[in-house]
Amino acid sequence: MTVLADALEHLVRGIVDNPDEVRVNLVTTRRGRTLEVHVHPDDLGKVIGRGGRTATALRTVMAGIGGRGVRVDVVDTDR
Amino acid sequence: MSETLQASGADRDVDTDRDGDKASSPAELEELLVREGDIAGDYLERLLDLLDYDGDIDLDVEAGRAVVSIDGGDDLDKLVGRRGEVLEALQELTRLAVQQETGARSRLMLDIAGWRANRRSELADLGRATAEKVLATGKAARLQPMTPFERKVVHDAVAKVGGVHSESEGEEPNRRVVVFKKD
C-alpha cells in the first residue's frame, strides 16, 4: 500500500510549486481506505485542476495501478 | 529538421490552444521540445521505479511535439487501462509536470506499450471503411464516443476519402465523429 502512497506523492510533487509540502497519508476508516493528499494551500487549485480535471486524472491513474477501491481525497485545509 | 517542426495542419479536435507557447525560432522550439521530453522522461521513470514496473523510455520529437514512448513488461497494461483511459490521465499529468518546469503549455504525446500506435491503425481502418459506406449508401454514419486523440485519427482517415466529410458532435465524454456524404 505504501507503493500507492509513494506513487501518488511523486505524481503530485511534480505538478505543484511547493513539492516539499506534499504529504500523502493512507487512512483506513469503516468506509474503506483513503489516500489523503495534503498540499500547500496555494497549490490546491493545481492539484484539483479546472473542473476537477487534475484530481480526476490522479484518481484514474491510482485506480489503474491497483488502487481500485481506494479513495483519493485532496484535503482542503490550511490549518 | 525544420519540416518536423510544423504543427500538423489537420489538428481539428486536439490541442488547438497554444497560448503558453513562448518559443519563436525553430531552433528554440526544437530545444523546448527536447527539454519537454527530458522532464517527462524523468517524471515517468521515477513512477516506474516506485511501482517496480519494467519499462524502457524512448524520447522523440515528431510533428512539432515531444513524444514519449514506454515499452516493456505486462505491468505497463495497467498504465494504459480500459480504452486507454489511464494512459490519457497519465499524459495529462505528465503535461502538467512539464508545464510546471518550463512555464509553457505542453502538447506532449505519451504512448505506452504501443497502445496509441495500434489504436491509430484500427481507427484509421474504421474511418476509411465508414467513409466508403457513407459514400455508397449516402446515409450519414455516427460513430461511438471517442477521445480527442481517437477522433483526430478518424477525421484524418475520412479526409483521405473523397466525397465525404466528418464533424464531431456532442459533449465530452460522449463526443463522437459523424461522417456525411458531400452534396
CSV table of C-alpha atoms in Angstrom, one decimal:
chain,number,residue,atom,x,y,z
A,1,MET,CA,0.0,0.0,0.0
A,2,THR,CA,2.8,2.4,0.7
A,3,VAL,CA,3.7,1.9,-3.0
A,4,LEU,CA,0.4,3.6,-3.9
A,5,ALA,CA,1.0,6.4,-1.5
A,6,ASP,CA,4.6,6.9,-2.7
A,7,ALA,CA,3.5,6.9,-6.4
A,8,LEU,CA,0.7,9.4,-5.7
A,9,GLU,CA,3.1,11.6,-3.7
A,10,HIS,CA,5.5,11.6,-6.7
A,11,LEU,CA,2.8,12.4,-9.2
A,12,VAL,CA,1.6,15.3,-7.1
A,13,ARG,CA,5.0,16.7,-6.3
A,14,GLY,CA,5.8,17.1,-10.0
A,15,ILE,CA,2.9,19.4,-10.7
A,16,VAL,CA,3.0,21.9,-7.7
A,17,ASP,CA,5.0,24.9,-6.8
A,18,ASN,CA,5.8,23.6,-3.3
A,19,PRO,CA,6.8,19.9,-3.7
A,20,ASP,CA,8.4,19.7,-0.3
A,21,GLU,CA,5.0,20.3,1.3
A,22,VAL,CA,3.2,17.4,-0.4
A,23,ARG,CA,2.2,14.7,2.0
A,24,VAL,CA,0.1,11.6,1.2
A,25,ASN,CA,-1.3,9.6,4.1
A,26,LEU,CA,-3.2,6.3,3.9
A,27,VAL,CA,-6.0,6.2,6.3
A,28,THR,CA,-8.4,3.4,7.0
A,29,THR,CA,-11.9,4.1,8.2
A,30,ARG,CA,-15.1,2.0,8.3
A,31,ARG,CA,-15.9,3.2,4.8
A,32,GLY,CA,-12.6,1.8,3.5
A,33,ARG,CA,-9.1,3.1,2.6
A,34,THR,CA,-8.4,6.6,1.6
A,35,LEU,CA,-5.2,8.3,0.3
A,36,GLU,CA,-5.3,11.8,1.8
A,37,VAL,CA,-3.3,14.3,-0.3
A,38,HIS,CA,-2.1,17.3,1.6
A,39,VAL,CA,-0.5,20.2,-0.3
A,40,HIS,CA,0.4,23.9,0.3
A,41,PRO,CA,-2.8,25.9,0.2
A,42,ASP,CA,-1.6,27.8,-2.8
A,43,ASP,CA,-1.3,24.5,-4.7
A,44,LEU,CA,-4.8,23.3,-4.1
A,45,GLY,CA,-6.0,24.7,-7.4
A,46,LYS,CA,-3.2,23.0,-9.3
A,47,VAL,CA,-4.0,19.6,-7.7
A,48,ILE,CA,-7.7,19.9,-8.3
A,49,GLY,CA,-7.5,21.4,-11.8
A,50,ARG,CA,-10.1,23.1,-13.9
A,51,GLY,CA,-13.4,21.4,-13.2
A,52,GLY,CA,-11.6,18.8,-11.1
A,53,ARG,CA,-9.8,17.5,-14.1
A,54,THR,CA,-6.4,17.0,-12.5
A,55,ALA,CA,-7.9,15.3,-9.4
A,56,THR,CA,-9.8,13.0,-11.7
A,57,ALA,CA,-6.6,12.2,-13.6
A,58,LEU,CA,-4.8,11.3,-10.3
A,59,ARG,CA,-7.7,9.1,-9.4
A,60,THR,CA,-7.8,7.3,-12.8
A,61,VAL,CA,-4.0,6.6,-12.6
A,62,MET,CA,-4.3,5.3,-9.0
A,63,ALA,CA,-7.2,3.0,-10.0
A,64,GLY,CA,-5.1,1.7,-12.9
A,65,ILE,CA,-2.1,0.8,-10.7
A,66,GLY,CA,-4.1,-1.3,-8.3
A,67,GLY,CA,-5.8,1.3,-6.1
A,68,ARG,CA,-9.3,0.4,-7.2
A,69,GLY,CA,-11.5,0.8,-4.2
A,70,VAL,CA,-9.1,3.2,-2.6
A,71,ARG,CA,-10.4,6.8,-2.4
A,72,VAL,CA,-8.2,9.8,-3.2
A,73,ASP,CA,-9.1,12.9,-1.3
A,74,VAL,CA,-7.4,16.2,-1.8
A,75,VAL,CA,-7.6,17.7,1.7
A,76,ASP,CA,-8.8,21.3,1.6
A,77,THR,CA,-7.3,22.8,4.8
A,78,ASP,CA,-4.7,25.4,5.7
A,79,ARG,CA,-4.7,24.7,9.4
B,1,MET,CA,14.8,19.1,-39.1
B,2,SER,CA,12.6,22.0,-40.0
B,3,GLU,CA,9.8,20.0,-41.7
B,4,THR,CA,9.2,18.1,-38.5
B,5,LEU,CA,8.7,21.3,-36.6
B,6,GLN,CA,5.5,22.2,-38.4
B,7,ALA,CA,2.4,21.6,-36.3
B,8,SER,CA,0.2,19.1,-38.2
B,9,GLY,CA,-2.4,21.1,-40.1
B,10,ALA,CA,-5.4,18.9,-39.5
B,11,ASP,CA,-5.5,19.3,-35.8
B,12,ARG,CA,-9.2,19.7,-35.7
B,13,ASP,CA,-10.1,18.4,-32.3
B,14,VAL,CA,-7.0,18.3,-30.2
B,15,ASP,CA,-4.8,20.9,-28.7
B,16,THR,CA,-5.6,23.9,-30.8
B,17,ASP,CA,-4.7,26.1,-27.8
B,18,ARG,CA,-1.1,27.0,-27.7
B,19,ASP,CA,-1.3,30.2,-25.7
B,20,GLY,CA,1.7,29.1,-23.5
B,21,ASP,CA,3.9,28.9,-26.5
B,22,LYS,CA,6.9,31.2,-26.0
B,23,ALA,CA,9.4,29.7,-28.4
B,24,SER,CA,9.9,31.8,-31.6
B,25,SER,CA,12.6,30.4,-33.8
B,26,PRO,CA,12.6,26.8,-35.0
B,27,ALA,CA,15.8,26.2,-33.0
B,28,GLU,CA,14.3,27.4,-29.8
B,29,LEU,CA,11.2,25.3,-30.4
B,30,GLU,CA,13.3,22.3,-31.0
B,31,GLU,CA,15.2,23.0,-27.8
B,32,LEU,CA,12.0,23.4,-25.8
B,33,LEU,CA,10.5,20.1,-27.2
B,34,VAL,CA,13.7,18.2,-26.3
B,35,ARG,CA,13.6,19.7,-22.8
B,36,GLU,CA,9.9,18.7,-22.5
B,37,GLY,CA,10.9,15.1,-23.3
B,38,ASP,CA,13.6,15.1,-20.7
B,39,ILE,CA,11.4,16.4,-18.0
B,40,ALA,CA,8.6,14.0,-18.9
B,41,GLY,CA,11.1,11.1,-19.1
B,42,ASP,CA,12.4,11.8,-15.5
B,43,TYR,CA,8.8,12.1,-14.2
B,44,LEU,CA,7.7,8.8,-15.7
B,45,GLU,CA,11.0,6.9,-15.0
B,46,ARG,CA,10.6,7.7,-11.3
B,47,LEU,CA,7.0,6.5,-11.4
B,48,LEU,CA,8.1,3.2,-13.0
B,49,ASP,CA,10.8,2.8,-10.3
B,50,LEU,CA,8.4,3.4,-7.5
B,51,LEU,CA,5.9,0.9,-8.9
B,52,ASP,CA,8.7,-1.6,-9.8
B,53,TYR,CA,7.5,-1.9,-13.4
B,54,ASP,CA,9.9,-2.8,-16.2
B,55,GLY,CA,9.9,-0.2,-18.9
B,56,ASP,CA,12.2,1.4,-21.4
B,57,ILE,CA,11.5,5.1,-22.1
B,58,ASP,CA,12.1,6.5,-25.6
B,59,LEU,CA,12.2,10.2,-26.3
B,60,ASP,CA,11.5,11.8,-29.7
B,61,VAL,CA,10.2,14.9,-31.4
B,62,GLU,CA,7.6,14.4,-34.1
B,63,ALA,CA,5.4,16.8,-36.0
B,64,GLY,CA,6.1,19.7,-33.6
B,65,ARG,CA,5.6,17.9,-30.4
B,66,ALA,CA,7.6,15.9,-27.9
B,67,VAL,CA,6.8,12.1,-28.0
B,68,VAL,CA,7.5,9.8,-25.0
B,69,SER,CA,7.1,6.1,-25.5
B,70,ILE,CA,7.3,3.5,-22.8
B,71,ASP,CA,7.7,-0.2,-23.7
B,72,GLY,CA,8.4,-3.2,-21.5
B,73,GLY,CA,6.6,-5.7,-19.4
B,74,ASP,CA,3.0,-6.7,-18.9
B,75,ASP,CA,2.6,-4.4,-15.9
B,76,LEU,CA,2.5,-1.5,-18.4
B,77,ASP,CA,-1.0,-2.5,-19.4
B,78,LYS,CA,-2.2,-1.1,-16.1
B,79,LEU,CA,-0.8,2.2,-17.2
B,80,VAL,CA,-2.9,2.0,-20.4
B,81,GLY,CA,-6.2,0.9,-18.8
B,82,ARG,CA,-9.5,0.2,-20.5
B,83,ARG,CA,-9.9,2.2,-23.7
B,84,GLY,CA,-6.6,3.9,-22.8
B,85,GLU,CA,-8.2,5.9,-20.0
B,86,VAL,CA,-5.2,5.5,-17.7
B,87,LEU,CA,-2.8,6.5,-20.5
B,88,GLU,CA,-4.8,9.7,-21.2
B,89,ALA,CA,-4.8,10.6,-17.5
B,90,LEU,CA,-1.1,9.9,-17.2
B,91,GLN,CA,-0.4,12.0,-20.3
B,92,GLU,CA,-2.4,14.9,-18.7
B,93,LEU,CA,-0.4,14.7,-15.5
B,94,THR,CA,2.9,14.5,-17.5
B,95,ARG,CA,2.0,17.6,-19.5
B,96,LEU,CA,1.3,19.4,-16.2
B,97,ALA,CA,4.7,18.3,-14.8
B,98,VAL,CA,6.4,19.6,-17.9
B,99,GLN,CA,4.5,22.9,-17.8
B,100,GLN,CA,5.4,23.2,-14.1
B,101,GLU,CA,9.1,23.2,-15.2
B,102,THR,CA,9.0,25.1,-18.5
B,103,GLY,CA,6.2,27.5,-17.8
B,104,ALA,CA,4.7,26.8,-21.2
B,105,ARG,CA,1.7,24.6,-22.0
B,106,SER,CA,2.8,21.3,-23.4
B,107,ARG,CA,1.3,19.2,-26.3
B,108,LEU,CA,3.5,16.2,-25.4
B,109,MET,CA,2.2,12.8,-26.5
B,110,LEU,CA,2.7,9.8,-24.3
B,111,ASP,CA,2.4,6.3,-25.7
B,112,ILE,CA,2.6,3.1,-23.6
B,113,ALA,CA,3.0,-0.5,-24.8
B,114,GLY,CA,2.3,0.7,-28.3
B,115,TRP,CA,-1.3,1.4,-27.5
B,116,ARG,CA,-1.7,4.5,-29.5
B,117,ALA,CA,0.1,3.1,-32.5
B,118,ASN,CA,-2.2,0.0,-32.5
B,119,ARG,CA,-5.3,2.0,-31.8
B,120,ARG,CA,-4.3,4.5,-34.5
B,121,SER,CA,-4.2,1.8,-37.2
B,122,GLU,CA,-7.6,0.3,-36.0
B,123,LEU,CA,-9.2,3.7,-36.1
B,124,ALA,CA,-7.8,4.6,-39.5
B,125,ASP,CA,-9.3,1.4,-40.8
B,126,LEU,CA,-12.6,2.3,-39.2
B,127,GLY,CA,-12.6,5.8,-40.6
B,128,ARG,CA,-11.8,4.6,-44.1
B,129,ALA,CA,-14.5,1.8,-44.0
B,130,THR,CA,-17.1,4.2,-42.6
B,131,ALA,CA,-16.3,6.8,-45.3
B,132,GLU,CA,-16.7,4.2,-48.0
B,133,LYS,CA,-20.0,3.0,-46.6
B,134,VAL,CA,-21.4,6.6,-46.4
B,135,LEU,CA,-20.2,7.2,-49.9
B,136,ALA,CA,-22.1,4.0,-51.1
B,137,THR,CA,-25.3,4.5,-49.1
B,138,GLY,CA,-25.5,8.3,-49.0
B,139,LYS,CA,-26.5,7.9,-45.3
B,140,ALA,CA,-24.6,9.7,-42.6
B,141,ALA,CA,-22.8,7.4,-40.0
B,142,ARG,CA,-22.5,8.3,-36.4
B,143,LEU,CA,-19.6,6.5,-34.6
B,144,GLN,CA,-19.1,5.5,-30.9
B,145,PRO,CA,-17.9,8.2,-28.5
B,146,MET,CA,-14.1,8.7,-28.6
B,147,THR,CA,-11.3,10.6,-27.0
B,148,PRO,CA,-9.9,13.7,-28.8
B,149,PHE,CA,-6.9,11.6,-29.9
B,150,GLU,CA,-9.2,8.9,-31.4
B,151,ARG,CA,-11.5,11.4,-33.2
B,152,LYS,CA,-8.5,13.1,-34.8
B,153,VAL,CA,-7.3,9.8,-36.3
B,154,VAL,CA,-10.8,9.1,-37.7
B,155,HIS,CA,-11.1,12.6,-39.1
B,156,ASP,CA,-7.8,12.3,-40.8
B,157,ALA,CA,-8.7,8.9,-42.3
B,158,VAL,CA,-12.1,10.2,-43.6
B,159,ALA,CA,-10.4,13.2,-45.1
B,160,LYS,CA,-8.4,10.9,-47.3
B,161,VAL,CA,-11.5,9.6,-48.9
B,162,GLY,CA,-13.1,12.0,-51.5
B,163,GLY,CA,-16.8,12.9,-51.5
B,164,VAL,CA,-17.3,12.7,-47.7
B,165,HIS,CA,-16.6,14.9,-44.7
B,166,SER,CA,-16.7,14.5,-41.0
B,167,GLU,CA,-17.6,16.5,-37.9
B,168,SER,CA,-17.5,16.0,-34.1
B,169,GLU,CA,-20.7,16.4,-32.2
B,170,GLY,CA,-21.9,16.1,-28.6
B,171,GLU,CA,-20.1,16.9,-25.4
B,172,GLU,CA,-17.2,15.1,-23.7
B,173,PRO,CA,-17.0,12.3,-22.8
B,174,ASN,CA,-19.8,11.4,-25.3
B,175,ARG,CA,-18.4,13.4,-28.2
B,176,ARG,CA,-18.4,11.4,-31.4
B,177,VAL,CA,-17.5,11.6,-35.1
B,178,VAL,CA,-20.3,11.8,-37.7
B,179,VAL,CA,-19.4,11.2,-41.3
B,180,PHE,CA,-21.6,12.8,-44.1
B,181,LYS,CA,-21.7,12.5,-47.8
B,182,LYS,CA,-20.9,15.8,-49.6
B,183,ASP,CA,-23.7,17.2,-51.7
